């Protein structure tokens, strides 16, 4: 987690840890991270669509937290995902890019690609920006 401008809480015993998500970049304009296909498949051996959605919501939410600023938090209020193709092996990379950065809402498009740069999933996440709970 080298290019992240704020302290991400420990991820031990979280969904991020269980799915093997590794963050590589986070700022208000977007985020990037990776996730292994192995361990995140459905019974037919394909990357589970829900795993792609988890990666997308993770990246968009963290970027939204960076946009929200100190003392504020981001909570996902809408996520949609279109699955274009799947993967059976390797590592997928998700890239979130800001579409709207407002005072109370932030929206990100997240593209998930395979090792060869082929688009597997396009997602859109909208987060509500709220005061953080102490």
PDB file of C-alpha atoms in Angstrom:
ATOM      1  CA  UNK A   1       0.000   0.000   0.000  1.00  0.00           C
ATOM      2  CA  UNK A   2       2.524   2.550  -1.127  1.00  0.00           C
ATOM      3  CA  UNK A   3       0.528   5.285  -2.860  1.00  0.00           C
ATOM      4  CA  UNK A   4      -2.281   5.903  -0.365  1.00  0.00           C
ATOM      5  CA  UNK A   5      -2.617   9.383   1.199  1.00  0.00           C
ATOM      6  CA  UNK A   6      -4.425   8.314   4.374  1.00  0.00           C
ATOM      7  CA  UNK A   7      -4.253   5.526   6.933  1.00  0.00           C
ATOM      8  CA  UNK A   8      -6.340   2.562   5.802  1.00  0.00           C
ATOM      9  CA  UNK A   9      -7.576   0.670   8.875  1.00  0.00           C
ATOM     10  CA  UNK A  10      -6.104  -2.814   9.366  1.00  0.00           C
ATOM     11  CA  UNK A  11      -7.603  -5.284   6.904  1.00  0.00           C
ATOM     12  CA  UNK A  12      -6.933  -8.479   8.892  1.00  0.00           C
ATOM     13  CA  UNK A  13     -10.124 -10.492   9.311  1.00  0.00           C
ATOM     14  CA  UNK A  14     -11.968  -8.399   6.698  1.00  0.00           C
ATOM     15  CA  UNK A  15     -13.393  -9.256   3.306  1.00  0.00           C
ATOM     16  CA  UNK A  16     -10.446  -7.499   1.640  1.00  0.00           C
ATOM     17  CA  UNK A  17      -8.038  -9.856   3.408  1.00  0.00           C
ATOM     18  CA  UNK A  18     -10.103 -12.999   2.702  1.00  0.00           C
ATOM     19  CA  UNK A  19     -10.318 -12.153  -1.008  1.00  0.00           C
ATOM     20  CA  UNK A  20      -6.639 -11.251  -1.318  1.00  0.00           C
ATOM     21  CA  UNK A  21      -7.249  -7.656  -2.430  1.00  0.00           C
ATOM     22  CA  UNK A  22      -4.085  -5.559  -2.487  1.00  0.00           C
ATOM     23  CA  UNK A  23      -4.302  -1.788  -2.810  1.00  0.00           C
ATOM     24  CA  UNK A  24      -1.698  -0.081  -4.982  1.00  0.00           C
ATOM     25  CA  UNK A  25      -3.028   3.477  -5.287  1.00  0.00           C
ATOM     26  CA  UNK A  26      -5.761   5.563  -3.675  1.00  0.00           C
ATOM     27  CA  UNK A  27      -6.580   9.249  -4.014  1.00  0.00           C
ATOM     28  CA  UNK A  28      -9.736  11.309  -4.506  1.00  0.00           C
ATOM     29  CA  UNK A  29      -9.573  10.894  -8.282  1.00  0.00           C
ATOM     30  CA  UNK A  30      -9.440   7.110  -8.158  1.00  0.00           C
ATOM     31  CA  UNK A  31      -7.897   3.916  -6.869  1.00  0.00           C
ATOM     32  CA  UNK A  32      -6.169   0.801  -8.159  1.00  0.00           C
ATOM     33  CA  UNK A  33      -5.861  -2.656  -6.675  1.00  0.00           C
ATOM     34  CA  UNK A  34      -5.436  -6.308  -7.525  1.00  0.00           C
ATOM     35  CA  UNK A  35      -7.171  -9.542  -6.576  1.00  0.00           C
ATOM     36  CA  UNK A  36      -6.265 -13.170  -7.356  1.00  0.00           C
ATOM     37  CA  UNK A  37      -8.742 -15.247  -9.317  1.00  0.00           C
ATOM     38  CA  UNK A  38      -7.846 -18.334  -7.247  1.00  0.00           C
ATOM     39  CA  UNK A  39     -10.116 -18.534  -4.218  1.00  0.00           C
ATOM     40  CA  UNK A  40     -12.607 -16.083  -5.750  1.00  0.00           C
ATOM     41  CA  UNK A  41     -14.346 -18.346  -8.244  1.00  0.00           C
ATOM     42  CA  UNK A  42     -17.816 -19.758  -8.589  1.00  0.00           C
ATOM     43  CA  UNK A  43     -18.312 -23.560  -8.780  1.00  0.00           C
ATOM     44  CA  UNK A  44     -17.562 -23.661 -12.532  1.00  0.00           C
ATOM     45  CA  UNK A  45     -14.053 -22.280 -11.999  1.00  0.00           C
ATOM     46  CA  UNK A  46     -14.759 -18.779 -13.320  1.00  0.00           C
ATOM     47  CA  UNK A  47     -14.082 -15.557 -11.431  1.00  0.00           C
ATOM     48  CA  UNK A  48     -17.245 -14.915  -9.426  1.00  0.00           C
ATOM     49  CA  UNK A  49     -19.145 -11.803 -10.522  1.00  0.00           C
ATOM     50  CA  UNK A  50     -19.620 -10.920  -6.875  1.00  0.00           C
ATOM     51  CA  UNK A  51     -15.843 -10.904  -6.421  1.00  0.00           C
ATOM     52  CA  UNK A  52     -15.537  -8.309  -9.183  1.00  0.00           C
ATOM     53  CA  UNK A  53     -18.253  -6.289  -7.446  1.00  0.00           C
ATOM     54  CA  UNK A  54     -16.397  -6.475  -4.127  1.00  0.00           C
ATOM     55  CA  UNK A  55     -13.197  -5.238  -5.799  1.00  0.00           C
ATOM     56  CA  UNK A  56     -15.121  -2.412  -7.473  1.00  0.00           C
ATOM     57  CA  UNK A  57     -16.870  -1.297  -4.291  1.00  0.00           C
ATOM     58  CA  UNK A  58     -13.627  -1.469  -2.304  1.00  0.00           C
ATOM     59  CA  UNK A  59     -11.720   0.729  -4.743  1.00  0.00           C
ATOM     60  CA  UNK A  60     -14.521   3.252  -5.268  1.00  0.00           C
ATOM     61  CA  UNK A  61     -15.265   3.517  -1.553  1.00  0.00           C
ATOM     62  CA  UNK A  62     -11.646   4.144  -0.612  1.00  0.00           C
ATOM     63  CA  UNK A  63     -11.300   6.807  -3.304  1.00  0.00           C
ATOM     64  CA  UNK A  64     -14.495   8.402  -1.988  1.00  0.00           C
ATOM     65  CA  UNK A  65     -13.029   8.443   1.540  1.00  0.00           C
ATOM     66  CA  UNK A  66      -9.963  10.235   0.171  1.00  0.00           C
ATOM     67  CA  UNK A  67     -12.265  12.773  -1.504  1.00  0.00           C
ATOM     68  CA  UNK A  68     -14.424  13.187   1.625  1.00  0.00           C
ATOM     69  CA  UNK A  69     -11.424  14.250   3.690  1.00  0.00           C
ATOM     70  CA  UNK A  70     -10.567  14.056   7.396  1.00  0.00           C
ATOM     71  CA  UNK A  71     -13.436  13.429   9.781  1.00  0.00           C
ATOM     72  CA  UNK A  72     -15.714  12.175   6.999  1.00  0.00           C
ATOM     73  CA  UNK A  73     -16.599   8.720   5.701  1.00  0.00           C
ATOM     74  CA  UNK A  74     -18.067   7.217   2.552  1.00  0.00           C
ATOM     75  CA  UNK A  75     -20.857   4.653   2.402  1.00  0.00           C
ATOM     76  CA  UNK A  76     -21.899   2.919  -0.779  1.00  0.00           C
ATOM     77  CA  UNK A  77     -25.490   3.628  -1.765  1.00  0.00           C
ATOM     78  CA  UNK A  78     -25.593   2.175  -5.298  1.00  0.00           C
ATOM     79  CA  UNK A  79     -23.465  -0.338  -7.183  1.00  0.00           C
ATOM     80  CA  UNK A  80     -24.061  -1.823 -10.614  1.00  0.00           C
ATOM     81  CA  UNK A  81     -21.789  -4.072 -12.582  1.00  0.00           C
ATOM     82  CA  UNK A  82     -21.779  -5.397 -16.123  1.00  0.00           C
ATOM     83  CA  UNK A  83     -19.754  -8.577 -16.595  1.00  0.00           C
ATOM     84  CA  UNK A  84     -18.262  -8.753 -20.093  1.00  0.00           C
ATOM     85  CA  UNK A  85     -16.132 -11.882 -19.765  1.00  0.00           C
ATOM     86  CA  UNK A  86     -14.516 -13.921 -17.022  1.00  0.00           C
ATOM     87  CA  UNK A  87     -11.151 -15.313 -15.988  1.00  0.00           C
ATOM     88  CA  UNK A  88     -10.083 -18.714 -14.713  1.00  0.00           C
ATOM     89  CA  UNK A  89      -6.545 -17.930 -13.540  1.00  0.00           C
ATOM     90  CA  UNK A  90      -4.189 -15.100 -12.732  1.00  0.00           C
ATOM     91  CA  UNK A  91      -4.717 -11.779 -11.063  1.00  0.00           C
ATOM     92  CA  UNK A  92      -7.291  -9.139 -11.969  1.00  0.00           C
ATOM     93  CA  UNK A  93      -6.709  -5.417 -11.649  1.00  0.00           C
ATOM     94  CA  UNK A  94      -9.379  -2.885 -10.809  1.00  0.00           C
ATOM     95  CA  UNK A  95      -9.100   0.793 -11.626  1.00  0.00           C
ATOM     96  CA  UNK A  96     -11.584   3.316 -10.230  1.00  0.00           C
ATOM     97  CA  UNK A  97     -11.909   6.754 -11.859  1.00  0.00           C
ATOM     98  CA  UNK A  98     -13.999   9.611 -10.508  1.00  0.00           C
ATOM     99  CA  UNK A  99     -17.075  10.575 -12.512  1.00  0.00           C
ATOM    100  CA  UNK A 100     -18.540  13.034  -9.979  1.00  0.00           C
ATOM    101  CA  UNK A 101     -16.962  14.515  -6.859  1.00  0.00           C
ATOM    102  CA  UNK A 102     -19.550  16.462  -4.911  1.00  0.00           C
ATOM    103  CA  UNK A 103     -19.973  17.583  -1.330  1.00  0.00           C
ATOM    104  CA  UNK A 104     -22.408  14.826  -0.389  1.00  0.00           C
ATOM    105  CA  UNK A 105     -22.000  12.250  -3.198  1.00  0.00           C
ATOM    106  CA  UNK A 106     -19.086  10.769  -5.127  1.00  0.00           C
ATOM    107  CA  UNK A 107     -19.451   8.458  -8.136  1.00  0.00           C
ATOM    108  CA  UNK A 108     -16.749   6.256  -9.656  1.00  0.00           C
ATOM    109  CA  UNK A 109     -16.480   4.045 -12.708  1.00  0.00           C
ATOM    110  CA  UNK A 110     -14.451   0.931 -11.989  1.00  0.00           C
ATOM    111  CA  UNK A 111     -12.946  -1.241 -14.724  1.00  0.00           C
ATOM    112  CA  UNK A 112     -11.730  -4.740 -13.841  1.00  0.00           C
ATOM    113  CA  UNK A 113      -9.231  -6.265 -16.281  1.00  0.00           C
ATOM    114  CA  UNK A 114      -7.389  -9.572 -16.547  1.00  0.00           C
ATOM    115  CA  UNK A 115      -3.616 -10.113 -16.823  1.00  0.00           C
ATOM    116  CA  UNK A 116      -3.806  -9.405 -20.555  1.00  0.00           C
ATOM    117  CA  UNK A 117      -5.653  -6.096 -20.149  1.00  0.00           C
ATOM    118  CA  UNK A 118      -9.008  -7.468 -21.321  1.00  0.00           C
ATOM    119  CA  UNK A 119     -12.031  -5.818 -19.698  1.00  0.00           C
ATOM    120  CA  UNK A 120     -13.893  -8.283 -17.521  1.00  0.00           C
ATOM    121  CA  UNK A 121     -16.281  -5.950 -15.728  1.00  0.00           C
ATOM    122  CA  UNK A 122     -17.429  -2.334 -15.784  1.00  0.00           C
ATOM    123  CA  UNK A 123     -19.003  -1.104 -12.557  1.00  0.00           C
ATOM    124  CA  UNK A 124     -20.340   2.179 -11.270  1.00  0.00           C
ATOM    125  CA  UNK A 125     -20.415   3.015  -7.571  1.00  0.00           C
ATOM    126  CA  UNK A 126     -22.046   5.990  -5.869  1.00  0.00           C
ATOM    127  CA  UNK A 127     -21.104   6.762  -2.276  1.00  0.00           C
ATOM    128  CA  UNK A 128     -22.754   9.119   0.176  1.00  0.00           C
ATOM    129  CA  UNK A 129     -20.237  11.233   2.086  1.00  0.00           C
ATOM    130  CA  UNK A 130     -21.083  11.531   5.769  1.00  0.00           C
ATOM    131  CA  UNK A 131     -19.490  12.654   9.028  1.00  0.00           C
ATOM    132  CA  UNK A 132     -17.379   9.836  10.448  1.00  0.00           C
ATOM    133  CA  UNK A 133     -18.632   8.069  13.529  1.00  0.00           C
ATOM    134  CA  UNK A 134     -16.135   8.255  16.396  1.00  0.00           C
TER     135      UNK A 134
END
